[in-house]
């Protein structure tokens, strides 16, 4: 089924060229799109026309046409006027709308295929057979982008994103749930991380300019075979979830940049609690005061460099050493020792992960 907005745009374009008013109705006589300034009721005429064997006829000075989707009657077109010229223009309009039906059916078939591909709902042999029938290349480089916005998705939102992204025939825009828009993007041979970041940033800028808010974009790794598209989708989905926990300050996150965060995300909560309890003897690393936490985070940011950390904190080197000694006494971990620093960093991330998971329960 063609969206009513597309039908409206089509007949308005035809009217602009021919100066003839049109109305597209369903088989029950309900108007779906119209250029008439005043809409008349043609329920009886439409129902009578639907039952008749004729493909077109003139009723009360109007031309009625049937529009078929293959052999199924889909629409009734009403054109204002009973003359030969109106008949000819009406037939052109019917031809245009039937072509739209074919195009939208093909897009629906492709959309259905892409959804099942992403969700791993297809057998390997079916993937290649259906891709061939739909004229989709099977051996090109692709990557999955997931776009999450504040608003739930509907068909018009997807159409807006398609138009924002340029409507390229070799790229696909779809959705498998109400929250996210998925872009299956075809890449050039030499496109790497830098190009993927630019593509993601372009998506972000376009959507921001279109009025979207709280946009998050995640993408997986590049795959070269169509059967691996679901792998890139799963990676992008994981990047979206992990990014919310460990990279909350970022709007764009790549699966390849998740680091140890994606390992922590897959740990069971009881194991995390046990780890924190054993390392800190019942305490939590986020129980420290703000000054201590700021010192710890800045120390990590500067790769355990005492001199640079003290300079950025505007404190004397000895003051920083005193704080680190104090932290060592309370936790048994010396952040100047690489192994202890790793343990503490992981602990901070584990606590962050546990807090996020707890927040989802409320």
PDB file of C-alpha atoms in Angstrom, residues 49-349:
ATOM      1  CA  UNK A  49     -18.255   0.827 -10.460  1.00  0.00           C
ATOM      2  CA  UNK A  50     -16.304  -1.738  -8.452  1.00  0.00           C
ATOM      3  CA  UNK A  51     -18.927  -4.377  -9.246  1.00  0.00           C
ATOM      4  CA  UNK A  52     -19.016  -3.519 -12.953  1.00  0.00           C
ATOM      5  CA  UNK A  53     -16.691  -5.263 -15.468  1.00  0.00           C
ATOM      6  CA  UNK A  54     -15.564  -1.911 -16.953  1.00  0.00           C
ATOM      7  CA  UNK A  55     -12.074  -0.531 -16.278  1.00  0.00           C
ATOM      8  CA  UNK A  56     -13.318   3.029 -16.754  1.00  0.00           C
ATOM      9  CA  UNK A  57     -16.576   4.903 -17.210  1.00  0.00           C
ATOM     10  CA  UNK A  58     -18.090   8.377 -17.085  1.00  0.00           C
ATOM     11  CA  UNK A  59     -20.513   9.131 -14.250  1.00  0.00           C
ATOM     12  CA  UNK A  60     -22.159  12.559 -13.856  1.00  0.00           C
ATOM     13  CA  UNK A  61     -19.397  14.341 -15.751  1.00  0.00           C
ATOM     14  CA  UNK A  62     -16.516  12.555 -13.984  1.00  0.00           C
ATOM     15  CA  UNK A  63     -14.171   9.885 -15.278  1.00  0.00           C
ATOM     16  CA  UNK A  64     -13.850   6.802 -13.065  1.00  0.00           C
ATOM     17  CA  UNK A  65     -10.828   4.499 -13.447  1.00  0.00           C
ATOM     18  CA  UNK A  66      -9.816   1.243 -11.796  1.00  0.00           C
ATOM     19  CA  UNK A  67      -6.216   0.852 -10.561  1.00  0.00           C
ATOM     20  CA  UNK A  68      -5.004  -2.712 -10.127  1.00  0.00           C
ATOM     21  CA  UNK A  69      -2.126  -4.164  -8.189  1.00  0.00           C
ATOM     22  CA  UNK A  70      -1.439  -7.074 -10.532  1.00  0.00           C
ATOM     23  CA  UNK A  71      -4.961  -8.604 -10.652  1.00  0.00           C
ATOM     24  CA  UNK A  72      -6.184  -7.150  -7.353  1.00  0.00           C
ATOM     25  CA  UNK A  73      -8.307  -3.953  -7.501  1.00  0.00           C
ATOM     26  CA  UNK A  74      -6.505  -1.486  -5.234  1.00  0.00           C
ATOM     27  CA  UNK A  75      -7.812   2.052  -5.924  1.00  0.00           C
ATOM     28  CA  UNK A  76     -10.464   4.001  -7.768  1.00  0.00           C
ATOM     29  CA  UNK A  77      -9.322   7.176  -9.520  1.00  0.00           C
ATOM     30  CA  UNK A  78     -11.768  10.006 -10.124  1.00  0.00           C
ATOM     31  CA  UNK A  79     -10.908  12.696 -12.704  1.00  0.00           C
ATOM     32  CA  UNK A  80     -12.924  15.895 -13.116  1.00  0.00           C
ATOM     33  CA  UNK A  81     -14.382  15.984 -16.634  1.00  0.00           C
ATOM     34  CA  UNK A  82     -15.926  13.629 -19.159  1.00  0.00           C
ATOM     35  CA  UNK A  83     -14.029  14.573 -22.323  1.00  0.00           C
ATOM     36  CA  UNK A  84     -11.484  12.632 -24.353  1.00  0.00           C
ATOM     37  CA  UNK A  85      -8.582  14.735 -23.061  1.00  0.00           C
ATOM     38  CA  UNK A  86      -9.543  14.005 -19.421  1.00  0.00           C
ATOM     39  CA  UNK A  87      -9.771  10.301 -20.266  1.00  0.00           C
ATOM     40  CA  UNK A  88      -6.253  10.342 -21.709  1.00  0.00           C
ATOM     41  CA  UNK A  89      -4.815  12.207 -18.689  1.00  0.00           C
ATOM     42  CA  UNK A  90      -6.671   9.829 -16.364  1.00  0.00           C
ATOM     43  CA  UNK A  91      -5.077   6.811 -18.071  1.00  0.00           C
ATOM     44  CA  UNK A  92      -1.656   8.427 -17.617  1.00  0.00           C
ATOM     45  CA  UNK A  93      -2.438   8.937 -13.910  1.00  0.00           C
ATOM     46  CA  UNK A  94      -3.489   5.278 -13.615  1.00  0.00           C
ATOM     47  CA  UNK A  95      -0.226   4.180 -15.242  1.00  0.00           C
ATOM     48  CA  UNK A  96       1.784   6.382 -12.862  1.00  0.00           C
ATOM     49  CA  UNK A  97       0.068   5.045  -9.747  1.00  0.00           C
ATOM     50  CA  UNK A  98       0.400   1.418 -10.906  1.00  0.00           C
ATOM     51  CA  UNK A  99       4.146   1.979 -11.319  1.00  0.00           C
ATOM     52  CA  UNK A 100       4.223   3.377  -7.778  1.00  0.00           C
ATOM     53  CA  UNK A 101       2.498   0.214  -6.543  1.00  0.00           C
ATOM     54  CA  UNK A 102       5.175  -1.936  -8.194  1.00  0.00           C
ATOM     55  CA  UNK A 103       7.968   0.202  -6.738  1.00  0.00           C
ATOM     56  CA  UNK A 104       6.526   0.124  -3.212  1.00  0.00           C
ATOM     57  CA  UNK A 105       5.920  -3.616  -3.400  1.00  0.00           C
ATOM     58  CA  UNK A 106       9.530  -4.166  -4.428  1.00  0.00           C
ATOM     59  CA  UNK A 107      10.709  -1.950  -1.585  1.00  0.00           C
ATOM     60  CA  UNK A 108       8.465  -3.841   0.841  1.00  0.00           C
ATOM     61  CA  UNK A 109       9.925  -7.171  -0.349  1.00  0.00           C
ATOM     62  CA  UNK A 110      13.452  -5.831   0.097  1.00  0.00           C
ATOM     63  CA  UNK A 111      12.576  -4.365   3.496  1.00  0.00           C
ATOM     64  CA  UNK A 112      11.133  -7.694   4.640  1.00  0.00           C
ATOM     65  CA  UNK A 113      14.262  -9.499   3.414  1.00  0.00           C
ATOM     66  CA  UNK A 114      16.599  -7.063   5.186  1.00  0.00           C
ATOM     67  CA  UNK A 115      14.662  -7.375   8.472  1.00  0.00           C
ATOM     68  CA  UNK A 116      14.851 -11.166   8.411  1.00  0.00           C
ATOM     69  CA  UNK A 117      18.513 -10.964   7.432  1.00  0.00           C
ATOM     70  CA  UNK A 118      19.301  -8.734  10.414  1.00  0.00           C
ATOM     71  CA  UNK A 119      17.413 -11.002  12.820  1.00  0.00           C
ATOM     72  CA  UNK A 120      19.035 -14.222  11.523  1.00  0.00           C
ATOM     73  CA  UNK A 121      15.672 -15.610  10.436  1.00  0.00           C
ATOM     74  CA  UNK A 122      16.873 -16.964   7.076  1.00  0.00           C
ATOM     75  CA  UNK A 123      18.630 -20.153   6.062  1.00  0.00           C
ATOM     76  CA  UNK A 124      21.921 -19.652   4.245  1.00  0.00           C
ATOM     77  CA  UNK A 125      20.537 -20.923   0.945  1.00  0.00           C
ATOM     78  CA  UNK A 126      17.490 -18.637   1.260  1.00  0.00           C
ATOM     79  CA  UNK A 127      19.717 -15.602   1.798  1.00  0.00           C
ATOM     80  CA  UNK A 128      21.472 -15.994  -1.544  1.00  0.00           C
ATOM     81  CA  UNK A 129      18.352 -17.054  -3.474  1.00  0.00           C
ATOM     82  CA  UNK A 130      16.243 -14.132  -2.264  1.00  0.00           C
ATOM     83  CA  UNK A 131      19.090 -11.661  -2.682  1.00  0.00           C
ATOM     84  CA  UNK A 132      19.435 -12.752  -6.307  1.00  0.00           C
ATOM     85  CA  UNK A 133      15.697 -12.350  -6.961  1.00  0.00           C
ATOM     86  CA  UNK A 134      15.704  -8.878  -5.373  1.00  0.00           C
ATOM     87  CA  UNK A 135      18.858  -7.835  -7.288  1.00  0.00           C
ATOM     88  CA  UNK A 136      20.856  -7.246  -4.101  1.00  0.00           C
ATOM     89  CA  UNK A 137      24.623  -7.731  -4.336  1.00  0.00           C
ATOM     90  CA  UNK A 138      25.883 -10.437  -1.988  1.00  0.00           C
ATOM     91  CA  UNK A 139      29.606  -9.645  -1.984  1.00  0.00           C
ATOM     92  CA  UNK A 140      30.031  -5.966  -1.214  1.00  0.00           C
ATOM     93  CA  UNK A 141      31.335  -4.227   1.902  1.00  0.00           C
ATOM     94  CA  UNK A 142      28.550  -3.178   4.280  1.00  0.00           C
ATOM     95  CA  UNK A 143      28.183  -1.923   7.835  1.00  0.00           C
ATOM     96  CA  UNK A 144      25.193  -1.495  10.120  1.00  0.00           C
ATOM     97  CA  UNK A 145      24.344   1.819  11.784  1.00  0.00           C
ATOM     98  CA  UNK A 146      21.681   1.927  14.518  1.00  0.00           C
ATOM     99  CA  UNK A 147      20.110   5.331  15.159  1.00  0.00           C
ATOM    100  CA  UNK A 148      18.212   5.804  18.418  1.00  0.00           C
ATOM    101  CA  UNK A 149      16.232   8.993  18.992  1.00  0.00           C
ATOM    102  CA  UNK A 150      13.956  10.276  21.715  1.00  0.00           C
ATOM    103  CA  UNK A 151      10.761   9.562  19.768  1.00  0.00           C
ATOM    104  CA  UNK A 152       9.289   6.204  18.835  1.00  0.00           C
ATOM    105  CA  UNK A 153       9.430   5.355  15.153  1.00  0.00           C
ATOM    106  CA  UNK A 154       6.580   5.208  12.644  1.00  0.00           C
ATOM    107  CA  UNK A 155       6.425   4.819   8.864  1.00  0.00           C
ATOM    108  CA  UNK A 156       6.669   8.562   8.263  1.00  0.00           C
ATOM    109  CA  UNK A 157       9.801   8.781  10.437  1.00  0.00           C
ATOM    110  CA  UNK A 158      11.430   6.043   8.386  1.00  0.00           C
ATOM    111  CA  UNK A 159      10.509   7.840   5.146  1.00  0.00           C
ATOM    112  CA  UNK A 160      12.006  11.055   6.534  1.00  0.00           C
ATOM    113  CA  UNK A 161      15.265   9.285   7.352  1.00  0.00           C
ATOM    114  CA  UNK A 162      15.332   7.716   3.884  1.00  0.00           C
ATOM    115  CA  UNK A 163      15.012  11.142   2.310  1.00  0.00           C
ATOM    116  CA  UNK A 164      17.578  12.629   4.699  1.00  0.00           C
ATOM    117  CA  UNK A 165      20.056   9.917   3.786  1.00  0.00           C
ATOM    118  CA  UNK A 166      19.675  10.587   0.084  1.00  0.00           C
ATOM    119  CA  UNK A 167      17.522   7.587  -0.858  1.00  0.00           C
ATOM    120  CA  UNK A 168      20.429   5.634  -2.386  1.00  0.00           C
ATOM    121  CA  UNK A 169      19.167   2.398  -3.951  1.00  0.00           C
ATOM    122  CA  UNK A 170      22.081   0.336  -2.612  1.00  0.00           C
ATOM    123  CA  UNK A 171      21.541   1.429   1.007  1.00  0.00           C
ATOM    124  CA  UNK A 172      18.618   0.212   3.114  1.00  0.00           C
ATOM    125  CA  UNK A 173      16.755   1.963   5.916  1.00  0.00           C
ATOM    126  CA  UNK A 174      14.476  -0.160   8.085  1.00  0.00           C
ATOM    127  CA  UNK A 175      13.403  -0.916  11.667  1.00  0.00           C
ATOM    128  CA  UNK A 176      12.943  -4.120  13.645  1.00  0.00           C
ATOM    129  CA  UNK A 177      11.397  -2.444  16.700  1.00  0.00           C
ATOM    130  CA  UNK A 178       9.747   0.857  17.685  1.00  0.00           C
ATOM    131  CA  UNK A 179      12.872   2.432  19.141  1.00  0.00           C
ATOM    132  CA  UNK A 180      15.610   2.289  16.523  1.00  0.00           C
ATOM    133  CA  UNK A 181      16.190   3.061  12.873  1.00  0.00           C
ATOM    134  CA  UNK A 182      18.665   0.748  11.147  1.00  0.00           C
ATOM    135  CA  UNK A 183      20.774   1.752   8.170  1.00  0.00           C
ATOM    136  CA  UNK A 184      22.459  -0.955   6.106  1.00  0.00           C
ATOM    137  CA  UNK A 185      25.171   1.118   4.444  1.00  0.00           C
ATOM    138  CA  UNK A 186      27.180  -0.011   1.429  1.00  0.00           C
ATOM    139  CA  UNK A 187      30.800   1.144   1.517  1.00  0.00           C
ATOM    140  CA  UNK A 188      33.514   1.888  -0.968  1.00  0.00           C
ATOM    141  CA  UNK A 189      36.439  -0.517  -1.235  1.00  0.00           C
ATOM    142  CA  UNK A 190      38.862   1.606   0.800  1.00  0.00           C
ATOM    143  CA  UNK A 191      36.444   3.043   3.395  1.00  0.00           C
ATOM    144  CA  UNK A 192      37.825   2.572   6.925  1.00  0.00           C
ATOM    145  CA  UNK A 193      37.242   3.862  10.458  1.00  0.00           C
ATOM    146  CA  UNK A 194      37.667   7.512   9.485  1.00  0.00           C
ATOM    147  CA  UNK A 195      35.022   7.262   6.742  1.00  0.00           C
ATOM    148  CA  UNK A 196      32.609   5.420   9.069  1.00  0.00           C
ATOM    149  CA  UNK A 197      32.946   8.186  11.657  1.00  0.00           C
ATOM    150  CA  UNK A 198      32.214  10.796   8.967  1.00  0.00           C
ATOM    151  CA  UNK A 199      29.133   8.883   7.799  1.00  0.00           C
ATOM    152  CA  UNK A 200      27.866   8.601  11.395  1.00  0.00           C
ATOM    153  CA  UNK A 201      28.516  12.305  12.002  1.00  0.00           C
ATOM    154  CA  UNK A 202      26.613  13.195   8.816  1.00  0.00           C
ATOM    155  CA  UNK A 203      23.654  11.114  10.018  1.00  0.00           C
ATOM    156  CA  UNK A 204      23.801  12.889  13.378  1.00  0.00           C
ATOM    157  CA  UNK A 205      23.944  16.375  11.829  1.00  0.00           C
ATOM    158  CA  UNK A 206      21.124  15.667   9.377  1.00  0.00           C
ATOM    159  CA  UNK A 207      18.820  14.362  12.115  1.00  0.00           C
ATOM    160  CA  UNK A 208      19.652  17.250  14.443  1.00  0.00           C
ATOM    161  CA  UNK A 209      18.809  19.699  11.675  1.00  0.00           C
ATOM    162  CA  UNK A 210      15.528  17.835  11.168  1.00  0.00           C
ATOM    163  CA  UNK A 211      14.573  18.506  14.806  1.00  0.00           C
ATOM    164  CA  UNK A 212      15.405  15.140  16.390  1.00  0.00           C
ATOM    165  CA  UNK A 213      16.691  15.141  19.986  1.00  0.00           C
ATOM    166  CA  UNK A 214      18.870  12.900  22.170  1.00  0.00           C
ATOM    167  CA  UNK A 215      20.328  11.068  19.199  1.00  0.00           C
ATOM    168  CA  UNK A 216      22.617   8.072  19.726  1.00  0.00           C
ATOM    169  CA  UNK A 217      24.333   6.352  16.822  1.00  0.00           C
ATOM    170  CA  UNK A 218      26.216   3.058  17.020  1.00  0.00           C
ATOM    171  CA  UNK A 219      27.793   0.972  14.310  1.00  0.00           C
ATOM    172  CA  UNK A 220      29.338  -2.484  13.972  1.00  0.00           C
ATOM    173  CA  UNK A 221      32.328  -3.753  12.028  1.00  0.00           C
ATOM    174  CA  UNK A 222      32.523  -3.883   8.236  1.00  0.00           C
ATOM    175  CA  UNK A 223      31.439  -7.170   6.634  1.00  0.00           C
ATOM    176  CA  UNK A 224      32.064  -8.257   3.046  1.00  0.00           C
ATOM    177  CA  UNK A 225      29.381 -10.928   2.575  1.00  0.00           C
ATOM    178  CA  UNK A 226      25.626 -10.517   2.904  1.00  0.00           C
ATOM    179  CA  UNK A 227      25.355 -13.484   5.291  1.00  0.00           C
ATOM    180  CA  UNK A 228      27.462 -11.521   7.825  1.00  0.00           C
ATOM    181  CA  UNK A 229      25.167  -8.488   7.934  1.00  0.00           C
ATOM    182  CA  UNK A 230      23.437  -9.855  11.056  1.00  0.00           C
ATOM    183  CA  UNK A 231      26.861  -9.986  12.768  1.00  0.00           C
ATOM    184  CA  UNK A 232      27.414  -6.257  12.163  1.00  0.00           C
ATOM    185  CA  UNK A 233      23.870  -5.581  13.422  1.00  0.00           C
ATOM    186  CA  UNK A 234      24.476  -7.487  16.675  1.00  0.00           C
ATOM    187  CA  UNK A 235      27.735  -5.592  17.154  1.00  0.00           C
ATOM    188  CA  UNK A 236      26.022  -2.234  16.589  1.00  0.00           C
ATOM    189  CA  UNK A 237      23.274  -3.181  19.041  1.00  0.00           C
ATOM    190  CA  UNK A 238      25.859  -4.135  21.665  1.00  0.00           C
ATOM    191  CA  UNK A 239      27.734  -0.881  21.016  1.00  0.00           C
ATOM    192  CA  UNK A 240      24.508   1.084  21.575  1.00  0.00           C
ATOM    193  CA  UNK A 241      23.875  -0.615  24.942  1.00  0.00           C
ATOM    194  CA  UNK A 242      27.471  -0.542  26.184  1.00  0.00           C
ATOM    195  CA  UNK A 243      27.927   3.036  25.007  1.00  0.00           C
ATOM    196  CA  UNK A 244      25.101   4.201  27.272  1.00  0.00           C
ATOM    197  CA  UNK A 245      27.002   2.840  30.283  1.00  0.00           C
ATOM    198  CA  UNK A 246      30.652   3.611  29.670  1.00  0.00           C
ATOM    199  CA  UNK A 247      30.562   6.345  27.004  1.00  0.00           C
ATOM    200  CA  UNK A 248      27.540   8.405  28.061  1.00  0.00           C
ATOM    201  CA  UNK A 249      29.244  11.617  26.955  1.00  0.00           C
ATOM    202  CA  UNK A 250      29.426  10.405  23.331  1.00  0.00           C
ATOM    203  CA  UNK A 251      26.707  10.591  20.666  1.00  0.00           C
ATOM    204  CA  UNK A 252      28.492   8.195  18.304  1.00  0.00           C
ATOM    205  CA  UNK A 253      30.072   4.917  19.377  1.00  0.00           C
ATOM    206  CA  UNK A 254      31.790   2.195  17.346  1.00  0.00           C
ATOM    207  CA  UNK A 255      31.820  -1.457  18.349  1.00  0.00           C
ATOM    208  CA  UNK A 256      35.586  -1.493  17.769  1.00  0.00           C
ATOM    209  CA  UNK A 257      36.028   1.251  20.398  1.00  0.00           C
ATOM    210  CA  UNK A 258      34.208  -0.527  23.259  1.00  0.00           C
ATOM    211  CA  UNK A 259      37.358  -2.082  24.698  1.00  0.00           C
ATOM    212  CA  UNK A 260      36.970  -3.878  28.000  1.00  0.00           C
ATOM    213  CA  UNK A 261      33.477  -2.399  28.396  1.00  0.00           C
ATOM    214  CA  UNK A 262      31.924  -5.047  26.143  1.00  0.00           C
ATOM    215  CA  UNK A 263      33.452  -7.812  28.284  1.00  0.00           C
ATOM    216  CA  UNK A 264      32.149  -6.303  31.526  1.00  0.00           C
ATOM    217  CA  UNK A 265      28.694  -5.886  29.961  1.00  0.00           C
ATOM    218  CA  UNK A 266      28.432  -9.643  29.500  1.00  0.00           C
ATOM    219  CA  UNK A 267      29.302 -10.505  33.115  1.00  0.00           C
ATOM    220  CA  UNK A 268      26.488 -11.740  35.402  1.00  0.00           C
ATOM    221  CA  UNK A 269      25.628  -9.300  38.197  1.00  0.00           C
ATOM    222  CA  UNK A 270      26.294 -11.811  41.059  1.00  0.00           C
ATOM    223  CA  UNK A 271      29.842 -12.284  39.739  1.00  0.00           C
ATOM    224  CA  UNK A 272      30.328  -8.505  39.626  1.00  0.00           C
ATOM    225  CA  UNK A 273      29.181  -8.134  43.232  1.00  0.00           C
ATOM    226  CA  UNK A 274      31.525 -10.906  44.305  1.00  0.00           C
ATOM    227  CA  UNK A 275      34.440  -9.209  42.537  1.00  0.00           C
ATOM    228  CA  UNK A 276      33.803  -5.853  44.240  1.00  0.00           C
ATOM    229  CA  UNK A 277      33.346  -7.516  47.628  1.00  0.00           C
ATOM    230  CA  UNK A 278      36.592  -9.477  47.360  1.00  0.00           C
ATOM    231  CA  UNK A 279      38.705  -6.584  46.088  1.00  0.00           C
ATOM    232  CA  UNK A 280      37.414  -3.864  48.416  1.00  0.00           C
ATOM    233  CA  UNK A 281      36.277  -5.990  51.381  1.00  0.00           C
ATOM    234  CA  UNK A 282      32.645  -4.897  51.292  1.00  0.00           C
ATOM    235  CA  UNK A 283      33.307  -1.315  50.251  1.00  0.00           C
ATOM    236  CA  UNK A 284      32.666   0.196  46.831  1.00  0.00           C
ATOM    237  CA  UNK A 285      35.180   2.243  44.806  1.00  0.00           C
ATOM    238  CA  UNK A 286      32.560   4.924  44.171  1.00  0.00           C
ATOM    239  CA  UNK A 287      32.115   5.546  47.923  1.00  0.00           C
ATOM    240  CA  UNK A 288      35.144   7.837  47.917  1.00  0.00           C
ATOM    241  CA  UNK A 289      34.686  11.570  48.247  1.00  0.00           C
ATOM    242  CA  UNK A 290      34.549  13.756  45.136  1.00  0.00           C
ATOM    243  CA  UNK A 291      38.128  14.983  45.548  1.00  0.00           C
ATOM    244  CA  UNK A 292      39.496  11.433  45.624  1.00  0.00           C
ATOM    245  CA  UNK A 293      37.399  10.324  42.638  1.00  0.00           C
ATOM    246  CA  UNK A 294      38.521  13.379  40.641  1.00  0.00           C
ATOM    247  CA  UNK A 295      42.130  12.550  41.455  1.00  0.00           C
ATOM    248  CA  UNK A 296      41.698   8.910  40.425  1.00  0.00           C
ATOM    249  CA  UNK A 297      39.979   9.744  37.122  1.00  0.00           C
ATOM    250  CA  UNK A 298      42.544  12.413  36.231  1.00  0.00           C
ATOM    251  CA  UNK A 299      45.376   9.997  37.082  1.00  0.00           C
ATOM    252  CA  UNK A 300      43.904   7.448  34.669  1.00  0.00           C
ATOM    253  CA  UNK A 301      43.356  10.090  31.973  1.00  0.00           C
ATOM    254  CA  UNK A 302      47.071  10.914  32.128  1.00  0.00           C
ATOM    255  CA  UNK A 303      48.200   7.289  31.898  1.00  0.00           C
ATOM    256  CA  UNK A 304      49.374   7.136  35.551  1.00  0.00           C
ATOM    257  CA  UNK A 305      51.703  10.111  35.070  1.00  0.00           C
ATOM    258  CA  UNK A 306      52.157  11.783  38.487  1.00  0.00           C
ATOM    259  CA  UNK A 307      53.723  15.012  37.200  1.00  0.00           C
ATOM    260  CA  UNK A 308      51.100  15.671  34.504  1.00  0.00           C
ATOM    261  CA  UNK A 309      48.211  14.783  36.820  1.00  0.00           C
ATOM    262  CA  UNK A 310      49.385  17.138  39.572  1.00  0.00           C
ATOM    263  CA  UNK A 311      49.849  19.904  36.996  1.00  0.00           C
ATOM    264  CA  UNK A 312      46.318  19.499  35.634  1.00  0.00           C
ATOM    265  CA  UNK A 313      44.834  19.340  39.147  1.00  0.00           C
ATOM    266  CA  UNK A 314      46.812  22.483  40.152  1.00  0.00           C
ATOM    267  CA  UNK A 315      48.274  20.722  43.171  1.00  0.00           C
ATOM    268  CA  UNK A 316      51.841  20.016  44.310  1.00  0.00           C
ATOM    269  CA  UNK A 317      53.321  16.674  43.288  1.00  0.00           C
ATOM    270  CA  UNK A 318      53.730  15.713  46.957  1.00  0.00           C
ATOM    271  CA  UNK A 319      50.019  16.403  47.543  1.00  0.00           C
ATOM    272  CA  UNK A 320      49.114  13.949  44.793  1.00  0.00           C
ATOM    273  CA  UNK A 321      51.543  11.370  46.211  1.00  0.00           C
ATOM    274  CA  UNK A 322      49.919  11.824  49.629  1.00  0.00           C
ATOM    275  CA  UNK A 323      46.454  11.197  48.148  1.00  0.00           C
ATOM    276  CA  UNK A 324      47.653   8.072  46.346  1.00  0.00           C
ATOM    277  CA  UNK A 325      49.302   6.775  49.552  1.00  0.00           C
ATOM    278  CA  UNK A 326      46.082   7.398  51.461  1.00  0.00           C
ATOM    279  CA  UNK A 327      44.109   5.517  48.799  1.00  0.00           C
ATOM    280  CA  UNK A 328      46.556   2.622  48.984  1.00  0.00           C
ATOM    281  CA  UNK A 329      46.085   2.330  52.764  1.00  0.00           C
ATOM    282  CA  UNK A 330      42.291   2.227  52.471  1.00  0.00           C
ATOM    283  CA  UNK A 331      42.068  -0.173  49.512  1.00  0.00           C
ATOM    284  CA  UNK A 332      45.363  -2.039  49.410  1.00  0.00           C
ATOM    285  CA  UNK A 333      45.825  -0.913  45.785  1.00  0.00           C
ATOM    286  CA  UNK A 334      48.647   1.347  44.652  1.00  0.00           C
ATOM    287  CA  UNK A 335      47.531   3.139  41.481  1.00  0.00           C
ATOM    288  CA  UNK A 336      51.163   3.799  40.557  1.00  0.00           C
ATOM    289  CA  UNK A 337      51.534   0.039  40.028  1.00  0.00           C
ATOM    290  CA  UNK A 338      50.138  -1.003  36.660  1.00  0.00           C
ATOM    291  CA  UNK A 339      48.431  -4.204  37.876  1.00  0.00           C
ATOM    292  CA  UNK A 340      46.724  -2.421  40.782  1.00  0.00           C
ATOM    293  CA  UNK A 341      45.665   0.415  38.466  1.00  0.00           C
ATOM    294  CA  UNK A 342      44.033  -2.077  36.067  1.00  0.00           C
ATOM    295  CA  UNK A 343      42.172  -3.725  38.949  1.00  0.00           C
ATOM    296  CA  UNK A 344      40.895  -0.378  40.201  1.00  0.00           C
ATOM    297  CA  UNK A 345      39.876   0.796  36.708  1.00  0.00           C
ATOM    298  CA  UNK A 346      37.942  -2.404  36.067  1.00  0.00           C
ATOM    299  CA  UNK A 347      36.284  -2.095  39.478  1.00  0.00           C
ATOM    300  CA  UNK A 348      35.072   1.420  38.665  1.00  0.00           C
ATOM    301  CA  UNK A 349      33.627   0.168  35.374  1.00  0.00           C
TER     302      UNK A 349
END
